[in-house]
PDB file of C-alpha atoms in Angstrom:
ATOM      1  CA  UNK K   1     -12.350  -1.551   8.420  1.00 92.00           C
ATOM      2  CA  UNK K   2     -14.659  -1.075   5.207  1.00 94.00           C
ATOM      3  CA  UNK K   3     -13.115  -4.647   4.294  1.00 95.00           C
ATOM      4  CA  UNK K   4     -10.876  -7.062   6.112  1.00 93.00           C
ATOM      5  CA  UNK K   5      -9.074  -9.734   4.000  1.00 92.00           C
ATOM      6  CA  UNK K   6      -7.781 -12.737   6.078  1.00 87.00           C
ATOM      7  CA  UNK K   7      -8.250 -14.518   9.232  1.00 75.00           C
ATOM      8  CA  UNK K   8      -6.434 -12.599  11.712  1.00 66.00           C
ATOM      9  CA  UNK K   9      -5.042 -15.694  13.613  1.00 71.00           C
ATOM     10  CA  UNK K  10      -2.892 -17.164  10.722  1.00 68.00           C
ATOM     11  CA  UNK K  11      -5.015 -20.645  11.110  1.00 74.00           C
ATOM     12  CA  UNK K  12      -6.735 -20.647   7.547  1.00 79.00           C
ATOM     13  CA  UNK K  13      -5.818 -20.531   4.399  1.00 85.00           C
ATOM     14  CA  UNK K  14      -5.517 -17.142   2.555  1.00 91.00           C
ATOM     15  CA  UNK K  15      -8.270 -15.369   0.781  1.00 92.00           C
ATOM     16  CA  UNK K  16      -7.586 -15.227  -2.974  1.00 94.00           C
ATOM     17  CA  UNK K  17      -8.948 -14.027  -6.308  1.00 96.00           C
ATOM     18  CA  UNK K  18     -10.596 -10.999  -4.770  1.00 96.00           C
ATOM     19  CA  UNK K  19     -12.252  -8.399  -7.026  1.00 97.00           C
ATOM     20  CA  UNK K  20     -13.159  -5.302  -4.701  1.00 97.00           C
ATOM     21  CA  UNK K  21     -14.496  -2.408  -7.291  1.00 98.00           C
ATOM     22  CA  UNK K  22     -16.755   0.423  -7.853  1.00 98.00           C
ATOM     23  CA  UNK K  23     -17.004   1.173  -3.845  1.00 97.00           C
ATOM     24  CA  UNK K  24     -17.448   4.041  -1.517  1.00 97.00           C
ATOM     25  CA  UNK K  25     -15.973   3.509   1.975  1.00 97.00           C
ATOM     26  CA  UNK K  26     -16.026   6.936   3.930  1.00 96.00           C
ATOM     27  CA  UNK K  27     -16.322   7.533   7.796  1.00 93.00           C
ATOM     28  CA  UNK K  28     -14.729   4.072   9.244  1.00 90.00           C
ATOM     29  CA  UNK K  29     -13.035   3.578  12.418  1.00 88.00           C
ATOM     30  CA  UNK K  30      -9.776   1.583  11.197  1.00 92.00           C
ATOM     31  CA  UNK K  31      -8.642   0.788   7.835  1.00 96.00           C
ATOM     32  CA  UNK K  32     -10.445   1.382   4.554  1.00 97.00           C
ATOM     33  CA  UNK K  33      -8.809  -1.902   3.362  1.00 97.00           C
ATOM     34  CA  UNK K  34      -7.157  -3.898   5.795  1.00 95.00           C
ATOM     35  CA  UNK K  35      -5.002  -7.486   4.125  1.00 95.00           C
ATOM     36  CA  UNK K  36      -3.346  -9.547   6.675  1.00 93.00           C
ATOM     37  CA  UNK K  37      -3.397 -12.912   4.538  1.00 93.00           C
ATOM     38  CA  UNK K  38      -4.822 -12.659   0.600  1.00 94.00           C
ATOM     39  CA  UNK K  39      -3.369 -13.334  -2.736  1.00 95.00           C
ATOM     40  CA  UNK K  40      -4.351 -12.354  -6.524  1.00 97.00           C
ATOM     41  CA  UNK K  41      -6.510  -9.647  -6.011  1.00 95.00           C
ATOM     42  CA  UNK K  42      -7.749  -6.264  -6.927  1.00 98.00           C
ATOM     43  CA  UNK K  43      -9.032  -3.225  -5.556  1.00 98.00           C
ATOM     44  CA  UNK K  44      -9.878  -0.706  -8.000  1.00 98.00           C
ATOM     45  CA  UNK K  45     -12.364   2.719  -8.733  1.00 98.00           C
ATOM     46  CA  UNK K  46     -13.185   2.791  -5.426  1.00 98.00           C
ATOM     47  CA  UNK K  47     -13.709   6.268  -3.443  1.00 98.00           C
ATOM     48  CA  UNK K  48     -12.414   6.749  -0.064  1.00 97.00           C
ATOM     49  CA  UNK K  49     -12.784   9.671   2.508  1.00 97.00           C
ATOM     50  CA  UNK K  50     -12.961  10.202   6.481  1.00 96.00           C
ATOM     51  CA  UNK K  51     -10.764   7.069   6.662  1.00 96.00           C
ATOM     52  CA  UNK K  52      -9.286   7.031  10.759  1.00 94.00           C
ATOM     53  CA  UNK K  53      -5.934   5.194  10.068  1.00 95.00           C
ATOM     54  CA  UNK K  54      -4.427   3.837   6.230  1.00 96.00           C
ATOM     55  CA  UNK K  55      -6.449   3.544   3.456  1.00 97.00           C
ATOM     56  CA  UNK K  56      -5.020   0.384   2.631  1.00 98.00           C
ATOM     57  CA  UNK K  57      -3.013  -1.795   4.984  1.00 97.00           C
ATOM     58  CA  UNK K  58      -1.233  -4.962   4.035  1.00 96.00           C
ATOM     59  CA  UNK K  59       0.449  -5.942   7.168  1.00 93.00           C
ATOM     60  CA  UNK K  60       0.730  -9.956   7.947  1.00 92.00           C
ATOM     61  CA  UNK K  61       0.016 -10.173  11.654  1.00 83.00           C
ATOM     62  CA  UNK K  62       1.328 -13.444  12.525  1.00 73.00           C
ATOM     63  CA  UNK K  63       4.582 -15.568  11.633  1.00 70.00           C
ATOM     64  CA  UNK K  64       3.445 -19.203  12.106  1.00 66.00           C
ATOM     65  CA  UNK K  65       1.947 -20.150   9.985  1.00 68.00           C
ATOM     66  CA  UNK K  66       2.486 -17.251   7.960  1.00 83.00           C
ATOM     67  CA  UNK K  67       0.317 -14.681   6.732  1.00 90.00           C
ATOM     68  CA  UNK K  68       1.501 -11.915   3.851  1.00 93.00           C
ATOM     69  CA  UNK K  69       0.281 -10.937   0.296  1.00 95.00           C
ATOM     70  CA  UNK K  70       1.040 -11.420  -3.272  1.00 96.00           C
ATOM     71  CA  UNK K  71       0.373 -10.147  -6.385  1.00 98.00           C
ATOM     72  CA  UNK K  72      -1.679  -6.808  -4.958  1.00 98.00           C
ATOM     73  CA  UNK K  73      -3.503  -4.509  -8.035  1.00 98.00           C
ATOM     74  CA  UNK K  74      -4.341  -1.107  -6.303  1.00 98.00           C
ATOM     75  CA  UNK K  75      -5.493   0.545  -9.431  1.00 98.00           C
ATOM     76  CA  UNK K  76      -7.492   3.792 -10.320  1.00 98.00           C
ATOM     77  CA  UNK K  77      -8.924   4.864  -6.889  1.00 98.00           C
ATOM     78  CA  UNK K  78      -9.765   7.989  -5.279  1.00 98.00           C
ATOM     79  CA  UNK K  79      -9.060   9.340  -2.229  1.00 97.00           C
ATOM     80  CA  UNK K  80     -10.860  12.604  -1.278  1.00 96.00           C
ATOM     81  CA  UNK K  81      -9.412  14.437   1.423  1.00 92.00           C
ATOM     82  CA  UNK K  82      -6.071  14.674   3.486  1.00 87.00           C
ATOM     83  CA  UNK K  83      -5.011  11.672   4.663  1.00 88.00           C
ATOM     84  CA  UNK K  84      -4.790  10.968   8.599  1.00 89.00           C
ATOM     85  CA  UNK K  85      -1.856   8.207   8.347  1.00 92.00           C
ATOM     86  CA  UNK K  86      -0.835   6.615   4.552  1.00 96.00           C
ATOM     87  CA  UNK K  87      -2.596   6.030   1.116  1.00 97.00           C
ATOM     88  CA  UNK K  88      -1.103   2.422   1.497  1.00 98.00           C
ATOM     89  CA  UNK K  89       1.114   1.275   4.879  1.00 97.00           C
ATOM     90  CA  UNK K  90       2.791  -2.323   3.684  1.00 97.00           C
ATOM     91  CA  UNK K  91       4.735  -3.880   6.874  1.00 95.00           C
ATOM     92  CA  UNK K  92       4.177  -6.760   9.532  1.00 90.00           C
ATOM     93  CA  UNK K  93       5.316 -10.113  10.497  1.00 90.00           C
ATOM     94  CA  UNK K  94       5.237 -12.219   6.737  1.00 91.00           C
ATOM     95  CA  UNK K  95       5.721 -12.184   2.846  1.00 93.00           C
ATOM     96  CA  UNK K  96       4.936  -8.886   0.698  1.00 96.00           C
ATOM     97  CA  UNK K  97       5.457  -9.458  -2.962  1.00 97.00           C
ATOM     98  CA  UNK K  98       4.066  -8.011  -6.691  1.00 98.00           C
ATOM     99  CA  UNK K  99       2.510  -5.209  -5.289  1.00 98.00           C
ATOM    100  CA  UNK K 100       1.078  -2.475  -8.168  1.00 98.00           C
ATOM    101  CA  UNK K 101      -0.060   0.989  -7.107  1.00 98.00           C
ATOM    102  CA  UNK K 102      -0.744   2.594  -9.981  1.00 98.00           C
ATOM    103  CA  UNK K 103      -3.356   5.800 -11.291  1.00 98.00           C
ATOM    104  CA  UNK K 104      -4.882   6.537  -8.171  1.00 98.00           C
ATOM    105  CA  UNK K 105      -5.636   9.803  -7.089  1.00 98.00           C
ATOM    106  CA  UNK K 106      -5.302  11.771  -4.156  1.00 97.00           C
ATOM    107  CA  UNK K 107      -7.655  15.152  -4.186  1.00 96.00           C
ATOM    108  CA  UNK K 108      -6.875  16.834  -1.344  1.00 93.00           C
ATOM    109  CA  UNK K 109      -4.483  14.401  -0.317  1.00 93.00           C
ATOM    110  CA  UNK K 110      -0.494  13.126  -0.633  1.00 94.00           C
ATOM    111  CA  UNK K 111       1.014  10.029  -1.660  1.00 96.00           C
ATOM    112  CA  UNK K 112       2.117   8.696   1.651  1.00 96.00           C
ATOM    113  CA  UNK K 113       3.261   5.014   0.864  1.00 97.00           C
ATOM    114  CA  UNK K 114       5.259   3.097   3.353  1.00 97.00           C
ATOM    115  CA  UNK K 115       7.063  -0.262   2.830  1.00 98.00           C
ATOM    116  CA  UNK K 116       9.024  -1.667   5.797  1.00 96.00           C
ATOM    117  CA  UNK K 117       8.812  -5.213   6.831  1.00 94.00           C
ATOM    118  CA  UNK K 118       8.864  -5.447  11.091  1.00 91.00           C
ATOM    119  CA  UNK K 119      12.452  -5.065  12.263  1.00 88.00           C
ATOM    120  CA  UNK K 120      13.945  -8.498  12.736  1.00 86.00           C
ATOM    121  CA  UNK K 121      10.897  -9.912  11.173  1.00 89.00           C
ATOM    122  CA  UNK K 122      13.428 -11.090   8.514  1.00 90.00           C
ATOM    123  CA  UNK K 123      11.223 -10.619   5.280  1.00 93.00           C
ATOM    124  CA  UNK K 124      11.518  -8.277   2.860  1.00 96.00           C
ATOM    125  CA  UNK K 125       9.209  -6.550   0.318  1.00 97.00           C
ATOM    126  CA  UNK K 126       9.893  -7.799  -3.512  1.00 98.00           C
ATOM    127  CA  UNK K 127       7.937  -6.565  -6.565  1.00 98.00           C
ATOM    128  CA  UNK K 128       6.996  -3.162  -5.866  1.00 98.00           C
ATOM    129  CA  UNK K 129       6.020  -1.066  -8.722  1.00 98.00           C
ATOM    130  CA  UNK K 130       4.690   2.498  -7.807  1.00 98.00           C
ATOM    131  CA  UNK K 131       3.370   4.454 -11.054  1.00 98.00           C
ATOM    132  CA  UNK K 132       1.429   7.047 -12.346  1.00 98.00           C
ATOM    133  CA  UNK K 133      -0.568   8.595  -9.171  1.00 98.00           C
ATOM    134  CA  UNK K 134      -1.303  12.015  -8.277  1.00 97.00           C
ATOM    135  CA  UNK K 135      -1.210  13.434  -5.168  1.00 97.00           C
ATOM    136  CA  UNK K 136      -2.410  17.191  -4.772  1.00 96.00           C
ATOM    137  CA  UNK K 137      -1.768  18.654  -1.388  1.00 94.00           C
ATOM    138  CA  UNK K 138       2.200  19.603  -1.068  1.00 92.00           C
ATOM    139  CA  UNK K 139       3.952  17.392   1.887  1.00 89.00           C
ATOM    140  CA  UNK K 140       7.606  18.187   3.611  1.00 87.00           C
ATOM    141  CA  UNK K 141       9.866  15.133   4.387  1.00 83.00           C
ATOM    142  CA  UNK K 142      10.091  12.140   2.828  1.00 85.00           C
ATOM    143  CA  UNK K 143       6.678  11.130   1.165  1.00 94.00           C
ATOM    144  CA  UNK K 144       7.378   7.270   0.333  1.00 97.00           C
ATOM    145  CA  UNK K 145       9.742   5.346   2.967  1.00 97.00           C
ATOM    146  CA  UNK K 146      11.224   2.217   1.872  1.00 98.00           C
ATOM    147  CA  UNK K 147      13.121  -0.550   3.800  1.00 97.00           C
ATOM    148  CA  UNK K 148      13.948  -3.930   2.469  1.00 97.00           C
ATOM    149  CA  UNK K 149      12.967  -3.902  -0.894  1.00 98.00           C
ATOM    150  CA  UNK K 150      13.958  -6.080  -3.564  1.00 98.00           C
ATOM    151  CA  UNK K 151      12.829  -5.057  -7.149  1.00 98.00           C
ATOM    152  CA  UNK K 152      11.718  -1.472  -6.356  1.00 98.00           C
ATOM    153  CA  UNK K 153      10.073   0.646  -9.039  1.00 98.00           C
ATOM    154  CA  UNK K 154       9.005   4.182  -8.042  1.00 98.00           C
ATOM    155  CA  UNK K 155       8.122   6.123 -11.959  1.00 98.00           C
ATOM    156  CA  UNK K 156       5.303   8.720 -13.359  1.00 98.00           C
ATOM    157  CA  UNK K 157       3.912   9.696 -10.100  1.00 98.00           C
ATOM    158  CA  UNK K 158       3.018  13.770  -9.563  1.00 97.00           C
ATOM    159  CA  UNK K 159       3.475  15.114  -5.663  1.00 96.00           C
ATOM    160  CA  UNK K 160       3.775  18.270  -4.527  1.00 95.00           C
ATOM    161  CA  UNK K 161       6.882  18.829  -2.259  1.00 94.00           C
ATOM    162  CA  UNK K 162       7.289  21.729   0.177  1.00 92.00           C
ATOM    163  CA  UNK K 163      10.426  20.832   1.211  1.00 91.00           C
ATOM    164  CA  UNK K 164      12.774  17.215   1.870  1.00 89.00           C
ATOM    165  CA  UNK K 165      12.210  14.447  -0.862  1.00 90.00           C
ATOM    166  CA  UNK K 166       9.835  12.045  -2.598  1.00 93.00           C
ATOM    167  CA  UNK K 167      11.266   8.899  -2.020  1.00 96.00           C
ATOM    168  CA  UNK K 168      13.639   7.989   1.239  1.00 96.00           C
ATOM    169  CA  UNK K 169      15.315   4.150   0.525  1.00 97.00           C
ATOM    170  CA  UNK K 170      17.313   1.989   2.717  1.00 97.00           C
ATOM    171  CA  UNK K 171      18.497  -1.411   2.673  1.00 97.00           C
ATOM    172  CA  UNK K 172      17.349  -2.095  -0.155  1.00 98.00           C
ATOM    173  CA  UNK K 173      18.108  -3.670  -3.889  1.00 98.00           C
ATOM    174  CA  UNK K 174      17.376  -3.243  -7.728  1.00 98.00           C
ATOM    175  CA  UNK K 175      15.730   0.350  -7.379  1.00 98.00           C
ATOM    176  CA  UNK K 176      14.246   2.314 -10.122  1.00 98.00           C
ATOM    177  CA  UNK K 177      13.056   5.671  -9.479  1.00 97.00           C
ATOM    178  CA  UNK K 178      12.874   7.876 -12.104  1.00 97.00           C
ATOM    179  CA  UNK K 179      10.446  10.635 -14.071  1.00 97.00           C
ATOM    180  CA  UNK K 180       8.446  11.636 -10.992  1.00 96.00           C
ATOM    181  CA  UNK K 181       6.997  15.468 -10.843  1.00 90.00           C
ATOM    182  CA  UNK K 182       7.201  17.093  -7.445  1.00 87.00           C
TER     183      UNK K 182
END
């Protein structure tokens, strides 16, 4: 991973008040950003390319004690290229809540976003808000997959669609999607 935020094991506390700006992570082997147990905390006008799995992962690893993440900024970065996996993969074994994707860009790229807590994990994802990005190369099938959320807001974004749909929601509560461009 270009960064890694949080133990791994669930034994310490979790990172918070994280700042991670003004980067350029290209060429990794994992993750660009990988957060298994942080709160408060930004990532913004960063560039990433060449990345081998998500861009950005937020996936708690272990239940006890818990691991998760709250009140996530992912604001105003760029993504150059087509993406191997997702622009941001949000699932795993603890809490996801107030996360904000909003202006980022893909060139080359799609807005992949996935937010499914593990199946009988028993969590759910609250606080989404998904606004105002641009993704450029057209996609078939659904583009953003969401399971579980509470508090879902999905507005302003631009993808190009082939063919299926933007969004694809399940199980979930208090949805707003509206004013998208495909």
């Amino acid at each position: 991973d270009c960064v890694y935020l949080g133990d791994g094991s669930g034994a310490l506390p979790w990172s918070s008040d994280i700042w991670i700006h003004d980067s350029v992570c290209t060429g990794n082997g994992r993750m660009g950003i990988a957060i298994v147990a942080a709160r408060h905390f930004t990532i913004e006008r960063n560039s990433f390319s060449a990345i081998a799995y998500h861009v950005i992962d937020i996936e708690p690893n272990h239940q006890s004690p818990v691991e998760g993440a709250s009140y996530v900024m992912i604001r105003s970065n760029t993504v150059h290229g087509a993406l191997k996996e997702r622009l941001v993969s949000m699932d795993g074994w603890g809490p996801i809540d107030h996360v904000t994707i909003t202006a980022n860009m893909m060139s080359g790229g799609a807005l992949i976003i996935a937010a499914r807590p593990f199946a009988g994990s028993g969590y759910r994802i609250s606080g989404l808000v998904i606004t105002n990005n641009t993704g450029t190369q057209s996609e078939h099938g659904s583009i953003m997959d969401f399971v579980a959320n509470d508090s879902l807001t999905v507005t302003g974004n631009r993808q190009p669609i082939s063919s299926g749909s933007l969004t694809s929601v399940s199980n979930s509560t208090n949805v707003h999607i509206s004013g998208n461009v495909n």
